[in-house]
Amino acid sequence: MQDYSHIPDNDYMLLTPGPLSTSKRVRAAMLKDLCTWDSDYNSVVQDVRQRLCSIANLSERYTTILMQGSGSFSVESVITTAFGKVGKLLILTNGEYGKRIAQIAQINHVCINIQENRIITPEIMNEALQDSTITHVVFVHCETTTGILNPLEELCRVVKTNNKVLIIDAMSSFGGIPIDIEKLEIDFLVSSANKCIQGVPGFGFIIAKRVSLEKLKDCAKSLCLDMYAQWECMEQNNGKWRFTSPTHIVHAFREALIELEEEGGILMRYKRYKQMQEILSQGMENLGYECYIAKSYHSPIITTFCYPNFKDFTFKGMYEYLKSNGFVIYPGKLSNADTFRIGNIGDLKVNDIERLLEFIKIYTDTISK
């Protein structure tokens, strides 16, 4: 077993939806300089692309594209490439990240906003698709504004029954929640290196149905974010990116993929995340903190809590106390309620969540006296 004792410990755990706490093994992988033109590095890129397909149990019908930038860059890459000269995009959103897609969409589109504490239902989807001019549909699987999990299979079934191109923002779900991409006939699925795969920030990736991707040559409305051109370059040049790639991040990501495989794959990671989320939500409720959404809507990724009625509670006070004791949590992102969020993805274990709850109890006891 390799010795990682030379890798320093983190100052605190990131209980956030990404960036998140990574293992020493992943961080150690970044301690190597690689040349973007060299075959050694390009073989790493190709290995990453193959492993992404492998962990998702995909056949040759699917391929992968890596794209520089945060996950939103990859979303924009798909949205700005996936349309020819005609088309209309349906955006369904129940949170800020769906709304961001609407900001990205400088094309013919319609956006339907649902309450942030409600899921997108098949009935809502079906009604929206009565507009026969719609050609493409996009929605967020796990909306990290609240942690709500939209019913992916049911929604995909409605979209494909209506013969639409299907784009899924799986930023905070792929790698941590099982998704049968091929069975659901998803055309484009987008995620990021620094989410459930447990890598570090620097690039996103797109899993694409080949037959859908192959139609998109010269369709992009952006030079740098041309999804088709990026894929074509990687295919024809054995993993080479068109422009300078984040070499250290890619190397760390491969290590994170290997870690995921060694953990037992996506299903086992999902079980770990789910167990931690259930312990967290129940423990917080026992301490007087109410979950913002119904338990039946919870994802195993991140949980939103309402501010309690304790006289001396402030988010800043709680944040600083927890940070001083080794944990960083996340502010809320809602416009209509005062909330904060706690994530449980990353290099975390059940005992980390239990220790967090112990410190929250101490803080709560202090401010509620």
Short mmCIF file of C-alpha atoms in Angstrom, two decimals, residues 100-311:
data_model
loop_
_atom_site.label_atom_id
_atom_site.label_comp_id
_atom_site.label_asym_id
_atom_site.label_seq_id
_atom_site.Cartn_x
_atom_site.Cartn_y
_atom_site.Cartn_z
CA ARG A 100 -28.90 29.04 -14.24
CA ILE A 101 -29.62 26.85 -17.28
CA ALA A 102 -32.29 29.35 -18.29
CA GLN A 103 -29.68 32.12 -18.05
CA ILE A 104 -27.33 30.09 -20.23
CA ALA A 105 -29.97 29.39 -22.88
CA GLN A 106 -29.56 32.17 -25.43
CA ILE A 107 -31.76 30.17 -27.78
CA ASN A 108 -35.46 29.63 -28.34
CA HIS A 109 -36.68 28.20 -25.04
CA VAL A 110 -39.48 28.07 -22.50
CA CYS A 111 -38.81 27.81 -18.76
CA ILE A 112 -41.31 26.40 -16.28
CA ASN A 113 -40.56 27.18 -12.63
CA ILE A 114 -41.84 24.89 -9.89
CA GLN A 115 -41.75 25.63 -6.16
CA GLU A 116 -38.36 24.90 -4.64
CA ASN A 117 -39.81 22.46 -2.11
CA ARG A 118 -41.75 20.46 -4.74
CA ILE A 119 -40.49 17.87 -7.22
CA ILE A 120 -40.96 18.09 -10.96
CA THR A 121 -43.72 15.57 -11.69
CA PRO A 122 -44.43 13.53 -14.84
CA GLU A 123 -47.77 15.35 -15.07
CA ILE A 124 -46.02 18.73 -15.22
CA MET A 125 -43.61 17.37 -17.84
CA ASN A 126 -46.37 15.86 -19.94
CA GLU A 127 -48.43 19.04 -19.90
CA ALA A 128 -45.41 21.13 -20.95
CA LEU A 129 -44.73 18.78 -23.85
CA GLN A 130 -48.11 19.51 -25.37
CA ASP A 131 -46.17 22.25 -27.13
CA SER A 132 -45.22 20.33 -30.28
CA THR A 133 -42.48 22.84 -31.21
CA ILE A 134 -40.28 21.67 -28.30
CA THR A 135 -37.34 19.59 -29.53
CA HIS A 136 -35.10 19.35 -26.44
CA VAL A 137 -35.76 18.98 -22.70
CA VAL A 138 -33.44 19.68 -19.77
CA PHE A 139 -33.83 19.48 -15.99
CA VAL A 140 -31.67 19.01 -12.91
CA HIS A 141 -31.73 15.55 -11.35
CA CYS A 142 -30.53 16.51 -7.84
CA GLU A 143 -31.19 20.21 -7.25
CA THR A 144 -28.57 21.25 -4.71
CA THR A 145 -30.46 24.44 -3.86
CA THR A 146 -32.47 22.26 -1.48
CA GLY A 147 -31.14 18.72 -1.92
CA ILE A 148 -34.39 17.67 -3.60
CA LEU A 149 -34.23 14.64 -5.90
CA ASN A 150 -36.44 14.81 -8.98
CA PRO A 151 -37.96 11.48 -10.17
CA LEU A 152 -35.54 10.77 -13.00
CA GLU A 153 -36.96 7.55 -14.44
CA GLU A 154 -40.55 8.79 -14.62
CA LEU A 155 -39.53 12.12 -16.18
CA CYS A 156 -37.22 10.48 -18.72
CA ARG A 157 -40.01 8.11 -19.74
CA VAL A 158 -42.32 11.02 -20.55
CA VAL A 159 -39.62 12.86 -22.53
CA LYS A 160 -38.65 9.84 -24.62
CA THR A 161 -42.28 8.83 -25.21
CA ASN A 162 -42.61 12.26 -26.81
CA ASN A 163 -39.41 11.70 -28.87
CA LYS A 164 -37.47 14.69 -27.51
CA VAL A 165 -33.72 15.09 -27.08
CA LEU A 166 -33.04 14.60 -23.35
CA ILE A 167 -30.39 16.56 -21.43
CA ILE A 168 -29.83 15.80 -17.73
CA ASP A 169 -27.91 18.01 -15.32
CA ALA A 170 -26.58 15.25 -13.04
CA MET A 171 -23.97 17.51 -11.49
CA SER A 172 -24.68 16.43 -7.91
CA SER A 173 -25.93 12.91 -8.55
CA PHE A 174 -23.75 11.05 -11.06
CA GLY A 175 -21.34 8.78 -9.21
CA GLY A 176 -23.36 8.94 -5.99
CA ILE A 177 -26.79 7.78 -7.18
CA PRO A 178 -27.32 4.87 -9.60
CA ILE A 179 -28.54 6.12 -13.01
CA ASP A 180 -29.29 3.72 -15.85
CA ILE A 181 -28.31 6.16 -18.59
CA GLU A 182 -28.69 3.69 -21.43
CA LYS A 183 -32.03 2.26 -20.36
CA LEU A 184 -33.42 5.78 -19.92
CA GLU A 185 -32.11 6.75 -23.38
CA ILE A 186 -30.53 9.93 -22.03
CA ASP A 187 -28.91 11.85 -24.88
CA PHE A 188 -26.57 14.06 -22.85
CA LEU A 189 -25.73 13.81 -19.14
CA VAL A 190 -23.51 16.43 -17.48
CA SER A 191 -21.53 16.21 -14.26
CA SER A 192 -18.34 17.54 -12.69
CA ALA A 193 -15.01 16.28 -11.35
CA ASN A 194 -15.56 17.71 -7.87
CA LYS A 195 -18.88 16.12 -6.96
CA CYS A 196 -19.75 12.48 -6.24
CA ILE A 197 -16.68 11.08 -8.01
CA GLN A 198 -14.77 12.90 -5.22
CA GLY A 199 -12.15 14.62 -7.35
CA VAL A 200 -11.10 18.28 -7.25
CA PRO A 201 -12.48 21.26 -9.22
CA GLY A 202 -11.22 22.06 -12.70
CA PHE A 203 -13.30 20.30 -15.34
CA GLY A 204 -16.67 18.80 -16.07
CA PHE A 205 -17.69 15.94 -18.32
CA ILE A 206 -20.49 14.98 -20.66
CA ILE A 207 -21.72 11.45 -21.28
CA ALA A 208 -23.28 11.48 -24.73
CA LYS A 209 -25.24 9.12 -26.92
CA ARG A 210 -23.08 8.81 -30.02
CA VAL A 211 -25.93 9.00 -32.50
CA SER A 212 -27.10 12.27 -30.93
CA LEU A 213 -23.61 13.74 -30.70
CA GLU A 214 -22.65 12.89 -34.28
CA LYS A 215 -25.34 15.23 -35.61
CA LEU A 216 -23.77 18.31 -34.02
CA LYS A 217 -20.76 19.15 -36.19
CA ASP A 218 -20.59 22.94 -36.73
CA CYS A 219 -23.65 23.54 -34.51
CA ALA A 220 -21.85 25.16 -31.56
CA LYS A 221 -22.38 28.82 -30.80
CA SER A 222 -19.08 28.98 -28.88
CA LEU A 223 -15.50 28.27 -29.90
CA CYS A 224 -14.14 27.10 -26.54
CA LEU A 225 -17.29 25.25 -25.44
CA ASP A 226 -17.89 23.38 -28.71
CA MET A 227 -18.80 19.94 -27.37
CA TYR A 228 -18.61 18.23 -30.76
CA ALA A 229 -15.19 19.70 -31.64
CA GLN A 230 -13.81 18.72 -28.23
CA TRP A 231 -15.06 15.16 -28.69
CA GLU A 232 -13.75 14.93 -32.25
CA CYS A 233 -10.31 16.09 -31.13
CA MET A 234 -10.19 13.55 -28.29
CA GLU A 235 -11.37 10.76 -30.59
CA GLN A 236 -8.94 11.51 -33.41
CA ASN A 237 -5.90 12.37 -31.27
CA ASN A 238 -5.99 9.69 -28.56
CA GLY A 239 -7.25 11.88 -25.73
CA LYS A 240 -5.80 15.27 -26.67
CA TRP A 241 -7.82 18.33 -25.64
CA ARG A 242 -8.20 21.20 -28.13
CA PHE A 243 -6.83 23.76 -25.66
CA THR A 244 -4.66 23.51 -22.54
CA SER A 245 -6.23 21.04 -20.13
CA PRO A 246 -6.04 20.86 -16.30
CA THR A 247 -3.46 18.08 -16.23
CA HIS A 248 -3.12 17.81 -12.45
CA ILE A 249 -6.89 17.70 -11.98
CA VAL A 250 -7.34 14.99 -14.61
CA HIS A 251 -4.67 12.85 -12.94
CA ALA A 252 -6.40 13.28 -9.56
CA PHE A 253 -9.75 12.45 -11.14
CA ARG A 254 -8.46 9.13 -12.42
CA GLU A 255 -7.34 8.30 -8.91
CA ALA A 256 -10.80 9.23 -7.64
CA LEU A 257 -12.40 6.93 -10.22
CA ILE A 258 -10.18 4.07 -9.07
CA GLU A 259 -11.21 4.80 -5.47
CA LEU A 260 -14.86 4.64 -6.51
CA GLU A 261 -14.32 1.27 -8.18
CA GLU A 262 -12.53 -0.05 -5.09
CA GLU A 263 -15.38 1.13 -2.87
CA GLY A 264 -17.66 -1.16 -4.86
CA GLY A 265 -18.99 1.21 -7.48
CA ILE A 266 -21.82 3.71 -7.56
CA LEU A 267 -24.31 1.54 -5.65
CA MET A 268 -22.02 1.13 -2.65
CA ARG A 269 -21.19 4.84 -2.62
CA TYR A 270 -24.91 5.61 -2.78
CA LYS A 271 -25.50 3.39 0.28
CA ARG A 272 -22.77 5.21 2.23
CA TYR A 273 -24.12 8.63 1.30
CA LYS A 274 -27.70 7.58 2.08
CA GLN A 275 -26.77 6.23 5.50
CA MET A 276 -24.93 9.44 6.40
CA GLN A 277 -27.80 11.65 5.18
CA GLU A 278 -30.35 9.71 7.22
CA ILE A 279 -28.21 9.96 10.36
CA LEU A 280 -27.69 13.68 9.71
CA SER A 281 -31.33 14.59 9.08
CA GLN A 282 -32.64 12.58 12.02
CA GLY A 283 -29.93 13.89 14.34
CA MET A 284 -30.63 17.48 13.35
CA GLU A 285 -34.36 17.04 13.89
CA ASN A 286 -33.64 15.63 17.34
CA LEU A 287 -31.72 18.85 18.08
CA GLY A 288 -34.62 21.06 16.95
CA TYR A 289 -33.65 21.79 13.34
CA GLU A 290 -36.40 21.28 10.77
CA CYS A 291 -35.69 19.99 7.25
CA TYR A 292 -36.90 22.36 4.53
CA ILE A 293 -38.29 19.68 2.20
CA ALA A 294 -40.31 16.52 2.85
CA LYS A 295 -38.23 13.45 3.70
CA SER A 296 -39.64 11.57 0.71
CA TYR A 297 -37.98 14.17 -1.57
CA HIS A 298 -34.53 14.03 0.04
CA SER A 299 -31.48 13.08 -1.97
CA PRO A 300 -28.51 11.48 -0.21
CA ILE A 301 -26.32 14.40 -1.30
CA ILE A 302 -27.12 17.55 0.69
CA THR A 303 -29.85 18.57 3.16
CA THR A 304 -31.38 22.01 3.69
CA PHE A 305 -32.40 23.04 7.21
CA CYS A 306 -34.57 25.97 8.27
CA TYR A 307 -33.20 28.46 10.75
CA PRO A 308 -34.39 27.39 14.23
CA ASN A 309 -36.33 29.64 16.59
CA PHE A 310 -33.52 29.69 19.13
CA LYS A 311 -33.13 33.22 20.46
#
